[in-house]
PDB file of C-alpha atoms in Angstrom:
ATOM      1  CA  MET A 298      32.719 -59.985 -89.359  1.00  0.00           C
ATOM      2  CA  ASP A 299      29.703 -58.095 -90.786  1.00  0.00           C
ATOM      3  CA  TYR A 300      29.968 -54.486 -89.720  1.00  0.00           C
ATOM      4  CA  HIS A 301      27.083 -53.277 -91.821  1.00  0.00           C
ATOM      5  CA  ASN A 302      24.169 -54.051 -89.446  1.00  0.00           C
ATOM      6  CA  SER A 303      26.056 -53.595 -86.127  1.00  0.00           C
ATOM      7  CA  SER A 304      26.541 -50.412 -84.199  1.00  0.00           C
ATOM      8  CA  LEU A 305      29.973 -48.880 -83.633  1.00  0.00           C
ATOM      9  CA  ALA A 306      29.817 -49.920 -79.942  1.00  0.00           C
ATOM     10  CA  GLU A 307      29.326 -53.639 -81.056  1.00  0.00           C
ATOM     11  CA  TRP A 308      31.987 -54.123 -83.596  1.00  0.00           C
ATOM     12  CA  LEU A 309      34.667 -51.626 -82.414  1.00  0.00           C
ATOM     13  CA  PRO A 310      36.087 -54.085 -79.624  1.00  0.00           C
ATOM     14  CA  GLU A 311      36.345 -56.948 -82.108  1.00  0.00           C
ATOM     15  CA  PHE A 312      38.130 -54.700 -84.502  1.00  0.00           C
ATOM     16  CA  PHE A 313      40.897 -54.041 -82.232  1.00  0.00           C
ATOM     17  CA  HIS A 314      40.979 -57.745 -81.112  1.00  0.00           C
ATOM     18  CA  GLN A 315      41.686 -58.551 -84.775  1.00  0.00           C
ATOM     19  CA  TRP A 316      44.413 -55.994 -85.014  1.00  0.00           C
ATOM     20  CA  PRO A 317      47.614 -57.450 -86.151  1.00  0.00           C
ATOM     21  CA  LYS A 318      49.938 -58.144 -83.260  1.00  0.00           C
ATOM     22  CA  ASN A 319      53.023 -58.192 -85.319  1.00  0.00           C
ATOM     23  CA  ILE A 320      53.173 -54.562 -86.070  1.00  0.00           C
ATOM     24  CA  GLU A 321      56.290 -52.963 -84.903  1.00  0.00           C
ATOM     25  CA  TRP A 322      56.379 -49.174 -84.232  1.00  0.00           C
ATOM     26  CA  THR A 323      59.581 -47.654 -84.787  1.00  0.00           C
ATOM     27  CA  ARG A 324      61.024 -44.565 -83.227  1.00  0.00           C
ATOM     28  CA  GLU A 325      64.069 -42.764 -84.045  1.00  0.00           C
ATOM     29  CA  LYS A 326      66.407 -42.941 -80.919  1.00  0.00           C
ATOM     30  CA  ASN A 327      68.734 -40.352 -79.704  1.00  0.00           C
ATOM     31  CA  ARG A 328      67.502 -37.759 -82.235  1.00  0.00           C
ATOM     32  CA  THR A 329      68.121 -34.135 -81.251  1.00  0.00           C
ATOM     33  CA  ILE A 330      66.558 -31.086 -82.907  1.00  0.00           C
ATOM     34  CA  ASN A 331      68.966 -28.207 -83.233  1.00  0.00           C
ATOM     35  CA  ILE A 332      67.180 -24.848 -83.166  1.00  0.00           C
ATOM     36  CA  ASN A 333      69.069 -21.662 -83.926  1.00  0.00           C
ATOM     37  CA  THR A 334      67.735 -19.546 -81.137  1.00  0.00           C
ATOM     38  CA  ALA A 335      69.130 -16.348 -82.702  1.00  0.00           C
ATOM     39  CA  GLU A 336      67.412 -16.837 -85.972  1.00  0.00           C
ATOM     40  CA  LEU A 337      64.220 -17.946 -84.345  1.00  0.00           C
ATOM     41  CA  THR A 338      64.219 -14.726 -82.195  1.00  0.00           C
ATOM     42  CA  GLU A 339      64.947 -12.602 -85.218  1.00  0.00           C
ATOM     43  CA  PHE A 340      62.073 -14.234 -87.066  1.00  0.00           C
ATOM     44  CA  LEU A 341      59.490 -13.798 -84.221  1.00  0.00           C
ATOM     45  CA  SER A 342      60.528 -10.192 -83.810  1.00  0.00           C
ATOM     46  CA  GLN A 343      59.848  -9.445 -87.424  1.00  0.00           C
ATOM     47  CA  LEU A 344      56.272 -10.634 -86.871  1.00  0.00           C
ATOM     48  CA  SER A 345      55.451  -7.912 -84.496  1.00  0.00           C
ATOM     49  CA  GLU A 346      55.102  -5.072 -87.049  1.00  0.00           C
ATOM     50  CA  PRO A 347      52.772  -6.995 -89.529  1.00  0.00           C
ATOM     51  CA  LEU A 348      50.724  -8.108 -86.622  1.00  0.00           C
ATOM     52  CA  GLU A 349      50.270  -4.525 -85.506  1.00  0.00           C
ATOM     53  CA  VAL A 350      49.185  -3.533 -88.921  1.00  0.00           C
ATOM     54  CA  VAL A 351      46.737  -6.530 -89.272  1.00  0.00           C
ATOM     55  CA  GLN A 352      45.179  -5.241 -85.907  1.00  0.00           C
ATOM     56  CA  HIS A 353      44.143  -2.027 -87.775  1.00  0.00           C
ATOM     57  CA  ARG A 354      41.204  -3.537 -89.742  1.00  0.00           C
ATOM     58  CA  SER A 355      40.085  -0.141 -90.766  1.00  0.00           C
ATOM     59  CA  LEU A 356      43.059   0.249 -92.857  1.00  0.00           C
ATOM     60  CA  SER A 357      41.667  -2.021 -95.610  1.00  0.00           C
ATOM     61  CA  PHE A 358      39.291   0.788 -96.374  1.00  0.00           C
ATOM     62  CA  ASP A 359      40.203   2.812 -99.474  1.00  0.00           C
ATOM     63  CA  PRO A 360      38.574   6.347 -99.127  1.00  0.00           C
ATOM     64  CA  TRP A 361      39.444   7.263-102.655  1.00  0.00           C
ATOM     65  CA  GLU A 362      37.205   4.398-103.972  1.00  0.00           C
ATOM     66  CA  VAL A 363      34.195   5.612-101.927  1.00  0.00           C
ATOM     67  CA  ALA A 364      34.837   9.185-103.157  1.00  0.00           C
ATOM     68  CA  GLY A 365      34.831   8.065-106.766  1.00  0.00           C
ATOM     69  CA  LEU A 366      38.158   9.358-107.602  1.00  0.00           C
ATOM     70  CA  GLY A 367      38.555   7.089-110.511  1.00  0.00           C
ATOM     71  CA  ARG A 368      40.684   8.654-113.482  1.00  0.00           C
ATOM     72  CA  LYS A 369      39.165  12.244-112.989  1.00  0.00           C
ATOM     73  CA  GLU A 370      41.973  14.750-113.518  1.00  0.00           C
ATOM     74  CA  VAL A 371      40.661  17.413-111.432  1.00  0.00           C
ATOM     75  CA  ARG A 372      40.049  15.206-108.341  1.00  0.00           C
ATOM     76  CA  ASN A 373      43.491  13.390-108.606  1.00  0.00           C
ATOM     77  CA  THR A 374      45.133  16.893-109.174  1.00  0.00           C
ATOM     78  CA  ALA A 375      43.631  17.953-105.836  1.00  0.00           C
ATOM     79  CA  VAL A 376      44.729  14.905-104.017  1.00  0.00           C
ATOM     80  CA  LEU A 377      48.239  15.197-105.545  1.00  0.00           C
ATOM     81  CA  ALA A 378      48.519  18.886-104.346  1.00  0.00           C
ATOM     82  CA  TRP A 379      47.444  17.849-101.008  1.00  0.00           C
ATOM     83  CA  LEU A 380      50.310  15.294-100.735  1.00  0.00           C
ATOM     84  CA  LEU A 381      52.803  17.573-102.079  1.00  0.00           C
ATOM     85  CA  ASP A 382      52.022  20.385 -99.814  1.00  0.00           C
ATOM     86  CA  PRO A 383      54.485  20.538 -96.774  1.00  0.00           C
ATOM     87  CA  GLU A 384      51.461  21.761 -94.677  1.00  0.00           C
ATOM     88  CA  GLY A 385      49.182  19.198 -95.804  1.00  0.00           C
ATOM     89  CA  THR A 386      47.257  17.088 -93.107  1.00  0.00           C
ATOM     90  CA  HIS A 387      48.845  13.807 -94.479  1.00  0.00           C
ATOM     91  CA  GLY A 388      51.374  14.225 -91.646  1.00  0.00           C
ATOM     92  CA  PHE A 389      54.505  13.627 -93.782  1.00  0.00           C
ATOM     93  CA  GLY A 390      55.739  17.151 -93.839  1.00  0.00           C
ATOM     94  CA  ARG A 391      58.344  18.016 -96.392  1.00  0.00           C
ATOM     95  CA  LEU A 392      59.063  14.437 -97.406  1.00  0.00           C
ATOM     96  CA  PRO A 393      56.629  14.082-100.352  1.00  0.00           C
ATOM     97  CA  LEU A 394      57.756  17.396-101.842  1.00  0.00           C
ATOM     98  CA  GLN A 395      61.502  16.430-101.245  1.00  0.00           C
ATOM     99  CA  ALA A 396      60.849  13.261-102.977  1.00  0.00           C
ATOM    100  CA  PHE A 397      59.149  14.908-106.018  1.00  0.00           C
ATOM    101  CA  LEU A 398      62.059  17.328-106.483  1.00  0.00           C
ATOM    102  CA  ARG A 399      64.588  14.560-106.475  1.00  0.00           C
ATOM    103  CA  ALA A 400      62.461  12.873-109.225  1.00  0.00           C
ATOM    104  CA  ILE A 401      62.842  15.774-111.468  1.00  0.00           C
ATOM    105  CA  ARG A 402      66.372  16.834-110.865  1.00  0.00           C
ATOM    106  CA  HIS A 403      68.008  14.183-112.961  1.00  0.00           C
ATOM    107  CA  ASN A 404      68.203  16.794-115.798  1.00  0.00           C
ATOM    108  CA  ARG A 405      67.566  19.902-113.817  1.00  0.00           C
ATOM    109  CA  ASN A 406      70.260  20.382-111.236  1.00  0.00           C
ATOM    110  CA  ASP A 407      69.503  23.869-110.794  1.00  0.00           C
ATOM    111  CA  ILE A 408      66.102  22.994-109.024  1.00  0.00           C
ATOM    112  CA  PRO A 409      66.950  22.958-105.269  1.00  0.00           C
ATOM    113  CA  GLU A 410      66.386  19.712-103.066  1.00  0.00           C
ATOM    114  CA  ASP A 411      64.167  21.660-100.732  1.00  0.00           C
ATOM    115  CA  TYR A 412      62.657  25.106-100.156  1.00  0.00           C
ATOM    116  CA  LEU A 413      64.302  27.352 -97.495  1.00  0.00           C
ATOM    117  CA  HIS A 414      61.666  29.549 -95.798  1.00  0.00           C
ATOM    118  CA  TYR A 415      58.297  29.124 -97.491  1.00  0.00           C
ATOM    119  CA  CYS A 416      56.513  27.030 -99.931  1.00  0.00           C
ATOM    120  CA  ARG A 417      52.907  27.381-101.139  1.00  0.00           C
ATOM    121  CA  VAL A 418      51.135  24.703-103.074  1.00  0.00           C
ATOM    122  CA  GLN A 419      47.921  25.500-105.017  1.00  0.00           C
ATOM    123  CA  VAL A 420      45.550  23.909-107.549  1.00  0.00           C
ATOM    124  CA  GLU A 421      43.884  25.536-110.483  1.00  0.00           C
ATOM    125  CA  THR A 422      45.818  28.744-110.530  1.00  0.00           C
ATOM    126  CA  ASN A 423      46.523  31.478-113.224  1.00  0.00           C
ATOM    127  CA  PRO A 424      50.180  32.671-112.157  1.00  0.00           C
ATOM    128  CA  THR A 425      50.268  35.653-114.449  1.00  0.00           C
ATOM    129  CA  GLY A 426      46.499  36.573-114.041  1.00  0.00           C
ATOM    130  CA  ASP A 427      45.533  35.325-117.442  1.00  0.00           C
ATOM    131  CA  ASN A 428      42.275  33.326-116.929  1.00  0.00           C
ATOM    132  CA  THR A 429      42.897  31.401-120.169  1.00  0.00           C
ATOM    133  CA  ASN A 430      45.994  29.804-118.625  1.00  0.00           C
ATOM    134  CA  ARG A 431      44.652  27.785-115.705  1.00  0.00           C
ATOM    135  CA  VAL A 432      47.518  25.495-114.408  1.00  0.00           C
ATOM    136  CA  ASP A 433      46.758  22.318-112.587  1.00  0.00           C
ATOM    137  CA  ILE A 434      49.224  22.708-109.667  1.00  0.00           C
ATOM    138  CA  GLU A 435      51.511  25.610-108.807  1.00  0.00           C
ATOM    139  CA  ILE A 436      54.416  25.104-106.287  1.00  0.00           C
ATOM    140  CA  ASP A 437      55.535  28.692-105.287  1.00  0.00           C
ATOM    141  CA  ALA A 438      58.658  28.542-103.071  1.00  0.00           C
ATOM    142  CA  ASP A 439      61.068  31.108-102.021  1.00  0.00           C
ATOM    143  CA  ASN A 440      63.964  29.522-104.086  1.00  0.00           C
ATOM    144  CA  PHE A 441      62.154  27.828-107.000  1.00  0.00           C
ATOM    145  CA  PHE A 442      58.933  27.973-108.979  1.00  0.00           C
ATOM    146  CA  LEU A 443      57.147  25.026-110.573  1.00  0.00           C
ATOM    147  CA  LEU A 444      53.937  24.273-112.630  1.00  0.00           C
ATOM    148  CA  ILE A 445      52.686  20.929-112.953  1.00  0.00           C
ATOM    149  CA  GLU A 446      50.497  19.952-115.866  1.00  0.00           C
ATOM    150  CA  VAL A 447      48.458  16.765-114.954  1.00  0.00           C
ATOM    151  CA  LYS A 448      47.294  14.432-117.767  1.00  0.00           C
ATOM    152  CA  ILE A 449      45.468  11.143-117.381  1.00  0.00           C
ATOM    153  CA  ASP A 450      43.138  10.762-120.339  1.00  0.00           C
ATOM    154  CA  ALA A 451      42.906  14.305-121.829  1.00  0.00           C
ATOM    155  CA  CYS A 452      45.018  15.610-124.704  1.00  0.00           C
ATOM    156  CA  GLU A 453      47.106  18.688-124.898  1.00  0.00           C
ATOM    157  CA  GLN A 454      45.428  21.994-125.904  1.00  0.00           C
ATOM    158  CA  PRO A 455      46.989  24.133-128.471  1.00  0.00           C
ATOM    159  CA  GLU A 456      50.394  25.649-127.435  1.00  0.00           C
ATOM    160  CA  GLN A 457      49.368  24.631-123.954  1.00  0.00           C
ATOM    161  CA  VAL A 458      52.756  23.756-122.461  1.00  0.00           C
ATOM    162  CA  ALA A 459      54.471  26.720-124.300  1.00  0.00           C
ATOM    163  CA  ARG A 460      51.894  28.978-122.580  1.00  0.00           C
ATOM    164  CA  TYR A 461      52.752  27.429-119.095  1.00  0.00           C
ATOM    165  CA  CYS A 462      56.500  27.769-119.776  1.00  0.00           C
ATOM    166  CA  SER A 463      56.048  31.510-120.632  1.00  0.00           C
ATOM    167  CA  ASP A 464      53.978  31.926-117.437  1.00  0.00           C
ATOM    168  CA  ALA A 465      56.497  30.115-115.325  1.00  0.00           C
ATOM    169  CA  ARG A 466      59.450  31.954-116.627  1.00  0.00           C
ATOM    170  CA  LEU A 467      57.751  35.349-115.980  1.00  0.00           C
ATOM    171  CA  HIS A 468      56.438  34.565-112.472  1.00  0.00           C
ATOM    172  CA  ALA A 469      59.677  32.950-111.298  1.00  0.00           C
ATOM    173  CA  MET A 470      61.817  36.023-112.010  1.00  0.00           C
ATOM    174  CA  SER A 471      65.374  35.039-110.956  1.00  0.00           C
ATOM    175  CA  ARG A 472      64.309  31.703-109.341  1.00  0.00           C
ATOM    176  CA  PRO A 473      64.819  28.310-111.099  1.00  0.00           C
ATOM    177  CA  TRP A 474      61.628  27.341-112.716  1.00  0.00           C
ATOM    178  CA  ALA A 475      60.046  24.326-114.731  1.00  0.00           C
ATOM    179  CA  VAL A 476      56.796  22.996-116.024  1.00  0.00           C
ATOM    180  CA  ILE A 477      56.290  19.453-114.937  1.00  0.00           C
ATOM    181  CA  PHE A 478      54.513  17.135-117.503  1.00  0.00           C
ATOM    182  CA  LEU A 479      52.837  14.325-115.449  1.00  0.00           C
ATOM    183  CA  THR A 480      51.406  11.696-117.684  1.00  0.00           C
ATOM    184  CA  PRO A 481      50.542   7.890-117.663  1.00  0.00           C
ATOM    185  CA  ARG A 482      53.491   6.993-119.688  1.00  0.00           C
ATOM    186  CA  GLY A 483      55.818   9.968-118.974  1.00  0.00           C
ATOM    187  CA  GLY A 484      56.080  10.993-122.511  1.00  0.00           C
ATOM    188  CA  LYS A 485      57.209  14.398-123.973  1.00  0.00           C
ATOM    189  CA  PRO A 486      54.753  17.095-124.653  1.00  0.00           C
ATOM    190  CA  LEU A 487      53.896  18.069-128.155  1.00  0.00           C
ATOM    191  CA  THR A 488      53.252  21.735-127.367  1.00  0.00           C
ATOM    192  CA  TYR A 489      56.255  23.367-125.768  1.00  0.00           C
ATOM    193  CA  GLY A 490      57.000  25.265-128.921  1.00  0.00           C
ATOM    194  CA  LEU A 491      60.313  26.575-130.336  1.00  0.00           C
ATOM    195  CA  ASP A 492      61.123  29.062-127.495  1.00  0.00           C
ATOM    196  CA  PHE A 493      61.819  26.408-124.858  1.00  0.00           C
ATOM    197  CA  LYS A 494      64.065  23.444-124.404  1.00  0.00           C
ATOM    198  CA  PRO A 495      63.029  20.015-123.368  1.00  0.00           C
ATOM    199  CA  GLU A 496      64.926  20.630-120.056  1.00  0.00           C
ATOM    200  CA  ASP A 497      62.274  23.180-119.164  1.00  0.00           C
ATOM    201  CA  VAL A 498      59.657  20.650-119.046  1.00  0.00           C
ATOM    202  CA  PRO A 499      60.660  17.624-117.042  1.00  0.00           C
ATOM    203  CA  CYS A 500      58.534  14.625-117.836  1.00  0.00           C
ATOM    204  CA  ILE A 501      57.497  11.942-115.446  1.00  0.00           C
ATOM    205  CA  SER A 502      54.942   9.080-115.392  1.00  0.00           C
ATOM    206  CA  TRP A 503      52.367   8.559-112.666  1.00  0.00           C
ATOM    207  CA  ARG A 504      53.984   5.110-111.920  1.00  0.00           C
ATOM    208  CA  HIS A 505      57.328   6.469-111.399  1.00  0.00           C
ATOM    209  CA  LEU A 506      56.218   9.334-109.250  1.00  0.00           C
ATOM    210  CA  ALA A 507      54.167   6.765-107.061  1.00  0.00           C
ATOM    211  CA  THR A 508      57.268   4.621-106.789  1.00  0.00           C
ATOM    212  CA  VAL A 509      59.534   7.634-105.759  1.00  0.00           C
ATOM    213  CA  LEU A 510      57.003   8.683-103.232  1.00  0.00           C
ATOM    214  CA  GLU A 511      56.224   5.512-101.886  1.00  0.00           C
ATOM    215  CA  SER A 512      60.115   4.713-101.406  1.00  0.00           C
ATOM    216  CA  SER A 513      60.610   7.817 -99.509  1.00  0.00           C
ATOM    217  CA  LEU A 514      57.566   7.664 -97.240  1.00  0.00           C
ATOM    218  CA  GLN A 515      57.452   3.703 -96.575  1.00  0.00           C
ATOM    219  CA  SER A 516      59.361   3.724 -93.325  1.00  0.00           C
ATOM    220  CA  HIS A 517      57.352   6.621 -91.915  1.00  0.00           C
ATOM    221  CA  TYR A 518      54.112   5.091 -93.086  1.00  0.00           C
ATOM    222  CA  LYS A 519      54.975   1.892 -91.212  1.00  0.00           C
ATOM    223  CA  GLU A 520      55.655   3.883 -88.071  1.00  0.00           C
ATOM    224  CA  PHE A 521      52.486   5.892 -88.127  1.00  0.00           C
ATOM    225  CA  ILE A 522      50.111   2.819 -88.528  1.00  0.00           C
ATOM    226  CA  SER A 523      51.906   0.591 -86.161  1.00  0.00           C
ATOM    227  CA  ALA A 524      52.907   2.872 -83.294  1.00  0.00           C
ATOM    228  CA  LYS A 525      50.355   3.439 -80.568  1.00  0.00           C
ATOM    229  CA  GLU A 526      51.294   6.857 -79.789  1.00  0.00           C
ATOM    230  CA  TYR A 527      49.807   8.155 -83.064  1.00  0.00           C
ATOM    231  CA  SER A 528      46.296   9.218 -83.307  1.00  0.00           C
ATOM    232  CA  PRO A 529      43.747   7.231 -85.450  1.00  0.00           C
ATOM    233  CA  SER A 530      43.276  10.319 -87.743  1.00  0.00           C
ATOM    234  CA  ARG A 531      46.860  10.587 -88.378  1.00  0.00           C
ATOM    235  CA  GLN A 532      47.190   6.876 -89.148  1.00  0.00           C
ATOM    236  CA  MET A 533      44.093   7.263 -91.627  1.00  0.00           C
ATOM    237  CA  ALA A 534      45.709  10.105 -93.365  1.00  0.00           C
ATOM    238  CA  ALA A 535      48.946   8.310 -93.898  1.00  0.00           C
ATOM    239  CA  HIS A 536      46.889   5.246 -95.144  1.00  0.00           C
ATOM    240  CA  ALA A 537      44.832   7.542 -97.549  1.00  0.00           C
ATOM    241  CA  ALA A 538      48.096   8.841 -99.005  1.00  0.00           C
ATOM    242  CA  PHE A 539      49.366   5.356 -99.804  1.00  0.00           C
ATOM    243  CA  CYS A 540      45.951   4.267-101.233  1.00  0.00           C
ATOM    244  CA  PHE A 541      46.225   7.293-103.480  1.00  0.00           C
ATOM    245  CA  LEU A 542      49.844   6.133-104.637  1.00  0.00           C
ATOM    246  CA  ASN A 543      48.513   2.646-105.252  1.00  0.00           C
ATOM    247  CA  ARG A 544      45.842   3.984-107.459  1.00  0.00           C
ATOM    248  CA  VAL A 545      47.782   6.365-109.557  1.00  0.00           C
ATOM    249  CA  ARG A 546      50.532   3.730-110.352  1.00  0.00           C
ATOM    250  CA  THR A 547      47.939   2.149-112.563  1.00  0.00           C
ATOM    251  CA  PHE A 548      47.220   5.042-114.823  1.00  0.00           C
TER     252      PHE A 548
END
């Protein structure tokens, strides 16, 4: 039959007329499908949380990209101080600071796991009043005193860490103290001098810090962005914190 010059309506009936009559369609008989209802229920229940997250389309927005955070040390220092501050608007309370303290206690058991009554986090301070020694982050608590020297691309200044150690020891008085050296690779400083021990300067990488904080905050983050009782501002603050952690782990 020539189908080229005919319309579909013309040749379709003839096509089915010529269809082979000896084709046998087989069907599996008495086949049962066993479904584990418990596993199916568990699987479907696990979908609820990701679906809730997907509904928040605005959470794909990275505020730090718009702000041009990049690898700028001053700006990243300010955001880190915000995240470590128990009174910060991130909504995580003491959890980030507690996770940070755990990260540096592996060789400094005298540093407490938490503060007792008060804790003040500041950026760009001079603890002893010497304007030549401006420290990136100061954590002044009732039971410990920490300084954080933030490095991303800049090099150490002459005797920089030794000067910070002197300031921390003087300002801490009887409290445990340390100068945290935060760098892309977590390497040791070259400028802590002869008067101080390596234990006085715990070293940590940005990647390790991000991992520690993320692990501590993950369950709370999921709760914030999926639960309806939390305000959009709190959800966005939590999202901003995790955007920051994702960025700094690449330093």
